[in-house]
Amino acid sequence: MNSRRDFLKNLALASAGIALAPSLESFAAAKKDWFDISLAEWSLHKSLFKGDLNNLDFPVLAAKKYGIYGVEYVNQFFKDKANDNNYLTELNMRAKDNGVRNVLIMIDGEGNLGDEDETKRKQAVQNHYKWISAANFLGCHAIRVNAAGKGTPEEVSKRVVESLTALSDIGKKAGISIIVENHGGISSHGDWLANTLKAVGSKYCGSLPDLGNFYEYDRYQGVTDLMPYAHGVSAKTHDFDANGNETQIDYERMLKIVKKAKFKGYVGIEYEGSKLSEEEGIFATKKLLERLRPLI
């Protein structure tokens, strides 16, 4: 009987084939556009928490309703399925049947990678292993993790570097990158996170700059800090003006920063607003990105 590792390896090869053979429309778009648009599952968190949508239907909805062929999963919407081969196989088939690429999984709730307690910190690292395996199974290129912990910035950085190094070593074996989002606390200081990633020094460890998750730190400087390490970009939106521009973020300025860094990959829509419905917000963000993409 094949081991889970052999099974994952074989399925990963098949998944890679899927990723390299998108629809003709997607192939044409990839040739002319400098970034592809993906949909972050968090954009639909209200529907998911209410039970109006389930994780298995997410890639189908992304393709059929929104015309988006890259998806970014959130682990809390299938938190007990990381080791469920049958479930992951079904999710893979749903994506494949609709020409959708599984891009990454956003990981929350598995412990702090910068925890003061060494036992808890090592457990947090181990808790992420199953998601690296699941991401491999799904043909994703990365998992998104958080850099959280208590203490001075220097203390937290030292612990996070240790955890990210361990995860990156596992990720390298599975072909999965470990990417960190500026997700509140010290991680939303672009210089701190960039220096932490530099200290890890692995090509399997990088950033997922969220254009909106900067609070005390200048958002444009933060994205500039993180782009040299970017394996993706999260296009956070909340509200739009009459011209379709995001009211809190200068998207033209942001995308110029992204392109200047010679980024090529997925920019994931992550609508979090309340004035528009989830559907309206996703479409508004997609329209904004599609309008600006050829102009930058």
PDB file of C-alpha atoms in Angstrom, residues 24-285:
ATOM      1  CA  LEU A  24      -6.990  28.834 -23.745  1.00  0.00           C
ATOM      2  CA  GLU A  25      -8.509  32.048 -22.423  1.00  0.00           C
ATOM      3  CA  SER A  26      -6.418  31.856 -19.252  1.00  0.00           C
ATOM      4  CA  PHE A  27      -3.273  31.102 -21.270  1.00  0.00           C
ATOM      5  CA  ALA A  28      -3.848  34.101 -23.501  1.00  0.00           C
ATOM      6  CA  ALA A  29      -4.439  36.336 -20.498  1.00  0.00           C
ATOM      7  CA  ALA A  30      -1.276  35.074 -18.815  1.00  0.00           C
ATOM      8  CA  LYS A  31       0.782  36.049 -21.860  1.00  0.00           C
ATOM      9  CA  LYS A  32      -0.468  39.629 -22.024  1.00  0.00           C
ATOM     10  CA  ASP A  33      -0.988  40.465 -18.349  1.00  0.00           C
ATOM     11  CA  TRP A  34       1.783  41.011 -15.831  1.00  0.00           C
ATOM     12  CA  PHE A  35      -0.258  39.584 -12.985  1.00  0.00           C
ATOM     13  CA  ASP A  36      -3.143  37.164 -12.686  1.00  0.00           C
ATOM     14  CA  ILE A  37      -6.167  37.739 -10.500  1.00  0.00           C
ATOM     15  CA  SER A  38      -7.138  35.231  -7.832  1.00  0.00           C
ATOM     16  CA  LEU A  39      -9.949  35.250  -5.288  1.00  0.00           C
ATOM     17  CA  ALA A  40      -9.249  35.001  -1.576  1.00  0.00           C
ATOM     18  CA  GLU A  41     -11.894  32.898   0.153  1.00  0.00           C
ATOM     19  CA  TRP A  42     -12.103  35.437   2.988  1.00  0.00           C
ATOM     20  CA  SER A  43     -13.976  37.717   0.562  1.00  0.00           C
ATOM     21  CA  LEU A  44     -16.896  35.330   1.093  1.00  0.00           C
ATOM     22  CA  HIS A  45     -16.470  34.718   4.826  1.00  0.00           C
ATOM     23  CA  LYS A  46     -19.946  35.991   5.706  1.00  0.00           C
ATOM     24  CA  SER A  47     -21.593  33.507   3.344  1.00  0.00           C
ATOM     25  CA  LEU A  48     -19.314  30.712   4.543  1.00  0.00           C
ATOM     26  CA  PHE A  49     -19.935  31.348   8.239  1.00  0.00           C
ATOM     27  CA  LYS A  50     -23.693  31.544   7.607  1.00  0.00           C
ATOM     28  CA  GLY A  51     -23.636  28.244   5.748  1.00  0.00           C
ATOM     29  CA  ASP A  52     -24.829  29.734   2.465  1.00  0.00           C
ATOM     30  CA  LEU A  53     -21.592  28.551   0.849  1.00  0.00           C
ATOM     31  CA  ASN A  54     -19.252  25.674   1.634  1.00  0.00           C
ATOM     32  CA  ASN A  55     -15.580  25.280   0.881  1.00  0.00           C
ATOM     33  CA  LEU A  56     -16.068  22.599  -1.785  1.00  0.00           C
ATOM     34  CA  ASP A  57     -18.173  24.988  -3.845  1.00  0.00           C
ATOM     35  CA  PHE A  58     -15.731  27.892  -3.573  1.00  0.00           C
ATOM     36  CA  PRO A  59     -13.648  27.135  -6.710  1.00  0.00           C
ATOM     37  CA  VAL A  60     -16.828  26.482  -8.675  1.00  0.00           C
ATOM     38  CA  LEU A  61     -18.296  29.821  -7.618  1.00  0.00           C
ATOM     39  CA  ALA A  62     -15.053  31.653  -8.347  1.00  0.00           C
ATOM     40  CA  ALA A  63     -15.076  30.433 -11.936  1.00  0.00           C
ATOM     41  CA  LYS A  64     -18.761  30.415 -12.808  1.00  0.00           C
ATOM     42  CA  LYS A  65     -19.907  33.556 -11.009  1.00  0.00           C
ATOM     43  CA  TYR A  66     -16.850  35.774 -10.935  1.00  0.00           C
ATOM     44  CA  GLY A  67     -14.805  34.559 -13.894  1.00  0.00           C
ATOM     45  CA  ILE A  68     -11.762  34.127 -11.648  1.00  0.00           C
ATOM     46  CA  TYR A  69      -9.578  31.075 -12.180  1.00  0.00           C
ATOM     47  CA  GLY A  70      -7.230  31.182  -9.205  1.00  0.00           C
ATOM     48  CA  VAL A  71      -8.372  30.593  -5.618  1.00  0.00           C
ATOM     49  CA  GLU A  72      -6.840  31.196  -2.194  1.00  0.00           C
ATOM     50  CA  TYR A  73      -8.360  28.985   0.487  1.00  0.00           C
ATOM     51  CA  VAL A  74      -8.717  29.782   4.195  1.00  0.00           C
ATOM     52  CA  ASN A  75      -8.057  26.771   6.409  1.00  0.00           C
ATOM     53  CA  GLN A  76     -10.744  27.575   8.977  1.00  0.00           C
ATOM     54  CA  PHE A  77     -13.392  26.720   6.376  1.00  0.00           C
ATOM     55  CA  PHE A  78     -12.104  23.134   6.165  1.00  0.00           C
ATOM     56  CA  LYS A  79     -10.043  22.982   9.349  1.00  0.00           C
ATOM     57  CA  ASP A  80     -10.697  19.288  10.009  1.00  0.00           C
ATOM     58  CA  LYS A  81      -9.934  18.175   6.438  1.00  0.00           C
ATOM     59  CA  ALA A  82      -6.166  18.692   6.162  1.00  0.00           C
ATOM     60  CA  ASN A  83      -5.567  14.929   6.388  1.00  0.00           C
ATOM     61  CA  ASP A  84      -8.722  13.844   4.579  1.00  0.00           C
ATOM     62  CA  ASN A  85      -7.555  12.532   1.197  1.00  0.00           C
ATOM     63  CA  ASN A  86     -11.099  11.943  -0.039  1.00  0.00           C
ATOM     64  CA  TYR A  87     -12.145  15.504   0.730  1.00  0.00           C
ATOM     65  CA  LEU A  88      -9.024  17.011  -0.826  1.00  0.00           C
ATOM     66  CA  THR A  89      -9.431  14.831  -3.919  1.00  0.00           C
ATOM     67  CA  GLU A  90     -12.987  16.112  -4.325  1.00  0.00           C
ATOM     68  CA  LEU A  91     -11.799  19.707  -3.890  1.00  0.00           C
ATOM     69  CA  ASN A  92      -9.120  19.136  -6.505  1.00  0.00           C
ATOM     70  CA  MET A  93     -11.686  17.756  -8.934  1.00  0.00           C
ATOM     71  CA  ARG A  94     -14.039  20.695  -8.391  1.00  0.00           C
ATOM     72  CA  ALA A  95     -11.201  23.058  -9.226  1.00  0.00           C
ATOM     73  CA  LYS A  96      -9.949  21.026 -12.208  1.00  0.00           C
ATOM     74  CA  ASP A  97     -13.408  20.641 -13.711  1.00  0.00           C
ATOM     75  CA  ASN A  98     -13.802  24.422 -13.727  1.00  0.00           C
ATOM     76  CA  GLY A  99     -10.304  25.301 -14.960  1.00  0.00           C
ATOM     77  CA  VAL A 100      -9.342  26.728 -11.577  1.00  0.00           C
ATOM     78  CA  ARG A 101      -5.812  26.854 -10.129  1.00  0.00           C
ATOM     79  CA  ASN A 102      -5.460  26.220  -6.396  1.00  0.00           C
ATOM     80  CA  VAL A 103      -3.043  29.005  -5.462  1.00  0.00           C
ATOM     81  CA  LEU A 104      -2.496  28.862  -1.706  1.00  0.00           C
ATOM     82  CA  ILE A 105      -4.029  28.144   1.700  1.00  0.00           C
ATOM     83  CA  MET A 106      -4.203  30.842   4.374  1.00  0.00           C
ATOM     84  CA  ILE A 107      -3.492  29.290   7.774  1.00  0.00           C
ATOM     85  CA  ASP A 108      -4.935  30.641  11.020  1.00  0.00           C
ATOM     86  CA  GLY A 109      -5.557  29.169  14.456  1.00  0.00           C
ATOM     87  CA  GLU A 110      -2.596  26.785  14.587  1.00  0.00           C
ATOM     88  CA  GLY A 111      -0.584  28.565  17.275  1.00  0.00           C
ATOM     89  CA  ASN A 112       1.871  31.453  17.369  1.00  0.00           C
ATOM     90  CA  LEU A 113       5.134  30.978  15.517  1.00  0.00           C
ATOM     91  CA  GLY A 114       6.689  33.551  17.849  1.00  0.00           C
ATOM     92  CA  ASP A 115       5.271  32.175  21.092  1.00  0.00           C
ATOM     93  CA  GLU A 116       7.339  32.825  24.218  1.00  0.00           C
ATOM     94  CA  ASP A 117       6.787  29.254  25.380  1.00  0.00           C
ATOM     95  CA  GLU A 118       9.181  26.977  23.479  1.00  0.00           C
ATOM     96  CA  THR A 119       6.892  23.955  23.753  1.00  0.00           C
ATOM     97  CA  LYS A 120       3.913  25.868  22.387  1.00  0.00           C
ATOM     98  CA  ARG A 121       6.057  27.400  19.663  1.00  0.00           C
ATOM     99  CA  LYS A 122       7.345  24.024  18.481  1.00  0.00           C
ATOM    100  CA  GLN A 123       3.803  22.655  18.592  1.00  0.00           C
ATOM    101  CA  ALA A 124       2.648  25.563  16.427  1.00  0.00           C
ATOM    102  CA  VAL A 125       5.314  24.669  13.879  1.00  0.00           C
ATOM    103  CA  GLN A 126       4.216  21.032  13.874  1.00  0.00           C
ATOM    104  CA  ASN A 127       0.585  22.090  13.533  1.00  0.00           C
ATOM    105  CA  HIS A 128       1.437  23.654  10.178  1.00  0.00           C
ATOM    106  CA  TYR A 129       2.969  20.474   8.750  1.00  0.00           C
ATOM    107  CA  LYS A 130      -0.391  19.009   7.805  1.00  0.00           C
ATOM    108  CA  TRP A 131      -1.259  22.160   5.864  1.00  0.00           C
ATOM    109  CA  ILE A 132       1.986  21.982   3.917  1.00  0.00           C
ATOM    110  CA  SER A 133       0.957  18.440   3.003  1.00  0.00           C
ATOM    111  CA  ALA A 134      -2.565  19.555   2.078  1.00  0.00           C
ATOM    112  CA  ALA A 135      -1.207  22.400  -0.063  1.00  0.00           C
ATOM    113  CA  ASN A 136       1.027  19.934  -1.868  1.00  0.00           C
ATOM    114  CA  PHE A 137      -1.969  17.649  -2.418  1.00  0.00           C
ATOM    115  CA  LEU A 138      -3.995  20.526  -3.878  1.00  0.00           C
ATOM    116  CA  GLY A 139      -1.206  21.714  -6.169  1.00  0.00           C
ATOM    117  CA  CYS A 140      -0.847  25.055  -4.381  1.00  0.00           C
ATOM    118  CA  HIS A 141       2.444  26.926  -4.413  1.00  0.00           C
ATOM    119  CA  ALA A 142       2.316  28.173  -0.805  1.00  0.00           C
ATOM    120  CA  ILE A 143       0.693  28.390   2.578  1.00  0.00           C
ATOM    121  CA  ARG A 144       0.235  31.767   4.242  1.00  0.00           C
ATOM    122  CA  VAL A 145       1.240  31.897   7.905  1.00  0.00           C
ATOM    123  CA  ASN A 146       1.270  34.566  10.616  1.00  0.00           C
ATOM    124  CA  ALA A 147       4.225  35.976  12.562  1.00  0.00           C
ATOM    125  CA  ALA A 148       2.749  36.537  16.004  1.00  0.00           C
ATOM    126  CA  GLY A 149       4.139  36.490  19.506  1.00  0.00           C
ATOM    127  CA  LYS A 150       4.669  38.563  22.643  1.00  0.00           C
ATOM    128  CA  GLY A 151       7.857  40.330  23.642  1.00  0.00           C
ATOM    129  CA  THR A 152      10.135  42.954  22.170  1.00  0.00           C
ATOM    130  CA  PRO A 153      10.325  43.162  18.370  1.00  0.00           C
ATOM    131  CA  GLU A 154      13.788  41.610  18.546  1.00  0.00           C
ATOM    132  CA  GLU A 155      12.630  38.724  20.728  1.00  0.00           C
ATOM    133  CA  VAL A 156       9.620  37.960  18.548  1.00  0.00           C
ATOM    134  CA  SER A 157      11.722  38.150  15.388  1.00  0.00           C
ATOM    135  CA  LYS A 158      14.275  35.682  16.758  1.00  0.00           C
ATOM    136  CA  ARG A 159      11.559  33.152  17.585  1.00  0.00           C
ATOM    137  CA  VAL A 160       9.720  33.656  14.293  1.00  0.00           C
ATOM    138  CA  VAL A 161      12.947  33.199  12.337  1.00  0.00           C
ATOM    139  CA  GLU A 162      13.476  29.889  14.117  1.00  0.00           C
ATOM    140  CA  SER A 163       9.938  28.730  13.313  1.00  0.00           C
ATOM    141  CA  LEU A 164       9.981  29.916   9.709  1.00  0.00           C
ATOM    142  CA  THR A 165      13.326  28.243   9.114  1.00  0.00           C
ATOM    143  CA  ALA A 166      11.925  24.927  10.329  1.00  0.00           C
ATOM    144  CA  LEU A 167       8.784  25.306   8.211  1.00  0.00           C
ATOM    145  CA  SER A 168      10.751  26.378   5.144  1.00  0.00           C
ATOM    146  CA  ASP A 169      12.900  23.257   5.387  1.00  0.00           C
ATOM    147  CA  ILE A 170       9.743  21.131   5.328  1.00  0.00           C
ATOM    148  CA  GLY A 171       8.205  23.317   2.641  1.00  0.00           C
ATOM    149  CA  LYS A 172      11.251  22.896   0.411  1.00  0.00           C
ATOM    150  CA  LYS A 173      10.845  19.121   0.486  1.00  0.00           C
ATOM    151  CA  ALA A 174       7.180  19.456  -0.485  1.00  0.00           C
ATOM    152  CA  GLY A 175       7.687  22.245  -3.022  1.00  0.00           C
ATOM    153  CA  ILE A 176       5.585  24.593  -0.903  1.00  0.00           C
ATOM    154  CA  SER A 177       6.614  28.127   0.045  1.00  0.00           C
ATOM    155  CA  ILE A 178       5.916  29.518   3.509  1.00  0.00           C
ATOM    156  CA  ILE A 179       4.723  33.091   3.080  1.00  0.00           C
ATOM    157  CA  VAL A 180       3.985  35.607   5.817  1.00  0.00           C
ATOM    158  CA  GLU A 181       1.278  38.239   5.678  1.00  0.00           C
ATOM    159  CA  ASN A 182       1.414  41.584   7.437  1.00  0.00           C
ATOM    160  CA  HIS A 183      -1.488  40.583   9.642  1.00  0.00           C
ATOM    161  CA  GLY A 184      -1.522  42.886  12.638  1.00  0.00           C
ATOM    162  CA  GLY A 185       0.794  43.545  15.562  1.00  0.00           C
ATOM    163  CA  ILE A 186       4.490  43.770  14.829  1.00  0.00           C
ATOM    164  CA  SER A 187       4.010  41.902  11.530  1.00  0.00           C
ATOM    165  CA  SER A 188       2.294  45.004  10.133  1.00  0.00           C
ATOM    166  CA  HIS A 189       5.558  46.928  10.391  1.00  0.00           C
ATOM    167  CA  GLY A 190       7.024  46.386   6.954  1.00  0.00           C
ATOM    168  CA  ASP A 191      10.630  46.904   8.009  1.00  0.00           C
ATOM    169  CA  TRP A 192      10.340  44.375  10.858  1.00  0.00           C
ATOM    170  CA  LEU A 193       8.799  41.683   8.665  1.00  0.00           C
ATOM    171  CA  ALA A 194      11.227  42.298   5.793  1.00  0.00           C
ATOM    172  CA  ASN A 195      14.210  42.011   8.146  1.00  0.00           C
ATOM    173  CA  THR A 196      12.755  38.843   9.672  1.00  0.00           C
ATOM    174  CA  LEU A 197      12.358  37.235   6.252  1.00  0.00           C
ATOM    175  CA  LYS A 198      15.857  38.324   5.279  1.00  0.00           C
ATOM    176  CA  ALA A 199      17.186  36.595   8.393  1.00  0.00           C
ATOM    177  CA  VAL A 200      15.486  33.339   7.366  1.00  0.00           C
ATOM    178  CA  GLY A 201      17.212  33.586   4.009  1.00  0.00           C
ATOM    179  CA  SER A 202      15.277  30.863   2.186  1.00  0.00           C
ATOM    180  CA  LYS A 203      13.687  31.090  -1.242  1.00  0.00           C
ATOM    181  CA  TYR A 204      10.925  28.949   0.223  1.00  0.00           C
ATOM    182  CA  CYS A 205      10.097  31.679   2.731  1.00  0.00           C
ATOM    183  CA  GLY A 206       8.626  34.982   1.622  1.00  0.00           C
ATOM    184  CA  SER A 207       5.893  37.541   2.061  1.00  0.00           C
ATOM    185  CA  LEU A 208       2.274  38.010   1.100  1.00  0.00           C
ATOM    186  CA  PRO A 209       1.939  41.799   1.235  1.00  0.00           C
ATOM    187  CA  ASP A 210      -1.612  42.829   2.110  1.00  0.00           C
ATOM    188  CA  LEU A 211      -2.194  46.299   0.710  1.00  0.00           C
ATOM    189  CA  GLY A 212      -4.534  47.192   3.559  1.00  0.00           C
ATOM    190  CA  ASN A 213      -3.119  45.626   6.711  1.00  0.00           C
ATOM    191  CA  PHE A 214      -0.915  48.514   7.823  1.00  0.00           C
ATOM    192  CA  TYR A 215      -1.972  50.548  10.820  1.00  0.00           C
ATOM    193  CA  GLU A 216       0.783  52.510  12.560  1.00  0.00           C
ATOM    194  CA  TYR A 217       3.074  52.003   9.559  1.00  0.00           C
ATOM    195  CA  ASP A 218       2.829  53.760   6.186  1.00  0.00           C
ATOM    196  CA  ARG A 219       1.150  51.323   3.842  1.00  0.00           C
ATOM    197  CA  TYR A 220       3.083  52.352   0.731  1.00  0.00           C
ATOM    198  CA  GLN A 221       6.404  52.025   2.520  1.00  0.00           C
ATOM    199  CA  GLY A 222       5.252  48.708   3.954  1.00  0.00           C
ATOM    200  CA  VAL A 223       4.489  47.251   0.539  1.00  0.00           C
ATOM    201  CA  THR A 224       7.803  48.603  -0.758  1.00  0.00           C
ATOM    202  CA  ASP A 225       9.568  46.852   2.139  1.00  0.00           C
ATOM    203  CA  LEU A 226       7.853  43.519   1.509  1.00  0.00           C
ATOM    204  CA  MET A 227       7.811  43.272  -2.281  1.00  0.00           C
ATOM    205  CA  PRO A 228      11.390  41.937  -2.601  1.00  0.00           C
ATOM    206  CA  TYR A 229      10.151  38.846  -0.747  1.00  0.00           C
ATOM    207  CA  ALA A 230       6.666  38.633  -2.276  1.00  0.00           C
ATOM    208  CA  HIS A 231       5.254  35.324  -3.496  1.00  0.00           C
ATOM    209  CA  GLY A 232       1.832  36.906  -3.942  1.00  0.00           C
ATOM    210  CA  VAL A 233      -0.103  40.085  -3.221  1.00  0.00           C
ATOM    211  CA  SER A 234      -3.365  40.486  -1.306  1.00  0.00           C
ATOM    212  CA  ALA A 235      -5.599  43.183  -2.811  1.00  0.00           C
ATOM    213  CA  LYS A 236      -7.539  44.313   0.259  1.00  0.00           C
ATOM    214  CA  THR A 237     -10.555  46.546  -0.409  1.00  0.00           C
ATOM    215  CA  HIS A 238     -13.260  48.095   1.775  1.00  0.00           C
ATOM    216  CA  ASP A 239     -15.127  50.803  -0.113  1.00  0.00           C
ATOM    217  CA  PHE A 240     -15.209  52.491  -3.506  1.00  0.00           C
ATOM    218  CA  ASP A 241     -15.959  55.992  -4.772  1.00  0.00           C
ATOM    219  CA  ALA A 242     -18.141  56.922  -7.732  1.00  0.00           C
ATOM    220  CA  ASN A 243     -15.225  56.334 -10.105  1.00  0.00           C
ATOM    221  CA  GLY A 244     -14.633  52.804  -8.844  1.00  0.00           C
ATOM    222  CA  ASN A 245     -11.476  53.665  -6.895  1.00  0.00           C
ATOM    223  CA  GLU A 246     -10.793  52.241  -3.438  1.00  0.00           C
ATOM    224  CA  THR A 247     -11.325  55.044  -0.924  1.00  0.00           C
ATOM    225  CA  GLN A 248      -8.555  54.119   1.544  1.00  0.00           C
ATOM    226  CA  ILE A 249      -5.830  52.855  -0.791  1.00  0.00           C
ATOM    227  CA  ASP A 250      -4.363  54.491  -3.896  1.00  0.00           C
ATOM    228  CA  TYR A 251      -4.376  51.367  -6.047  1.00  0.00           C
ATOM    229  CA  GLU A 252      -2.572  52.948  -8.960  1.00  0.00           C
ATOM    230  CA  ARG A 253       0.287  53.918  -6.648  1.00  0.00           C
ATOM    231  CA  MET A 254       0.283  50.480  -5.037  1.00  0.00           C
ATOM    232  CA  LEU A 255       0.357  48.576  -8.307  1.00  0.00           C
ATOM    233  CA  LYS A 256       3.236  50.717  -9.525  1.00  0.00           C
ATOM    234  CA  ILE A 257       5.180  49.646  -6.418  1.00  0.00           C
ATOM    235  CA  VAL A 258       4.271  46.022  -7.118  1.00  0.00           C
ATOM    236  CA  LYS A 259       5.332  46.187 -10.753  1.00  0.00           C
ATOM    237  CA  LYS A 260       8.540  48.073  -9.995  1.00  0.00           C
ATOM    238  CA  ALA A 261       9.541  45.071  -7.885  1.00  0.00           C
ATOM    239  CA  LYS A 262       9.214  42.975 -11.082  1.00  0.00           C
ATOM    240  CA  PHE A 263       6.443  40.934  -9.526  1.00  0.00           C
ATOM    241  CA  LYS A 264       4.710  38.324 -11.641  1.00  0.00           C
ATOM    242  CA  GLY A 265       2.127  36.121 -10.012  1.00  0.00           C
ATOM    243  CA  TYR A 266      -1.285  36.299  -8.422  1.00  0.00           C
ATOM    244  CA  VAL A 267      -2.914  39.373  -6.938  1.00  0.00           C
ATOM    245  CA  GLY A 268      -5.712  38.027  -4.758  1.00  0.00           C
ATOM    246  CA  ILE A 269      -8.974  39.897  -4.263  1.00  0.00           C
ATOM    247  CA  GLU A 270      -9.806  40.196  -0.567  1.00  0.00           C
ATOM    248  CA  TYR A 271     -12.911  42.319  -0.132  1.00  0.00           C
ATOM    249  CA  GLU A 272     -13.696  43.129   3.507  1.00  0.00           C
ATOM    250  CA  GLY A 273     -16.141  46.021   3.215  1.00  0.00           C
ATOM    251  CA  SER A 274     -19.641  46.363   4.607  1.00  0.00           C
ATOM    252  CA  LYS A 275     -21.289  48.945   2.356  1.00  0.00           C
ATOM    253  CA  LEU A 276     -21.349  46.628  -0.639  1.00  0.00           C
ATOM    254  CA  SER A 277     -22.413  43.007  -0.600  1.00  0.00           C
ATOM    255  CA  GLU A 278     -19.707  40.372  -0.935  1.00  0.00           C
ATOM    256  CA  GLU A 279     -20.684  39.880  -4.569  1.00  0.00           C
ATOM    257  CA  GLU A 280     -20.630  43.597  -5.347  1.00  0.00           C
ATOM    258  CA  GLY A 281     -17.340  44.099  -3.522  1.00  0.00           C
ATOM    259  CA  ILE A 282     -15.617  41.256  -5.349  1.00  0.00           C
ATOM    260  CA  PHE A 283     -16.785  42.525  -8.730  1.00  0.00           C
ATOM    261  CA  ALA A 284     -15.780  46.101  -7.853  1.00  0.00           C
ATOM    262  CA  THR A 285     -12.283  44.978  -6.857  1.00  0.00           C
TER     263      THR A 285
END
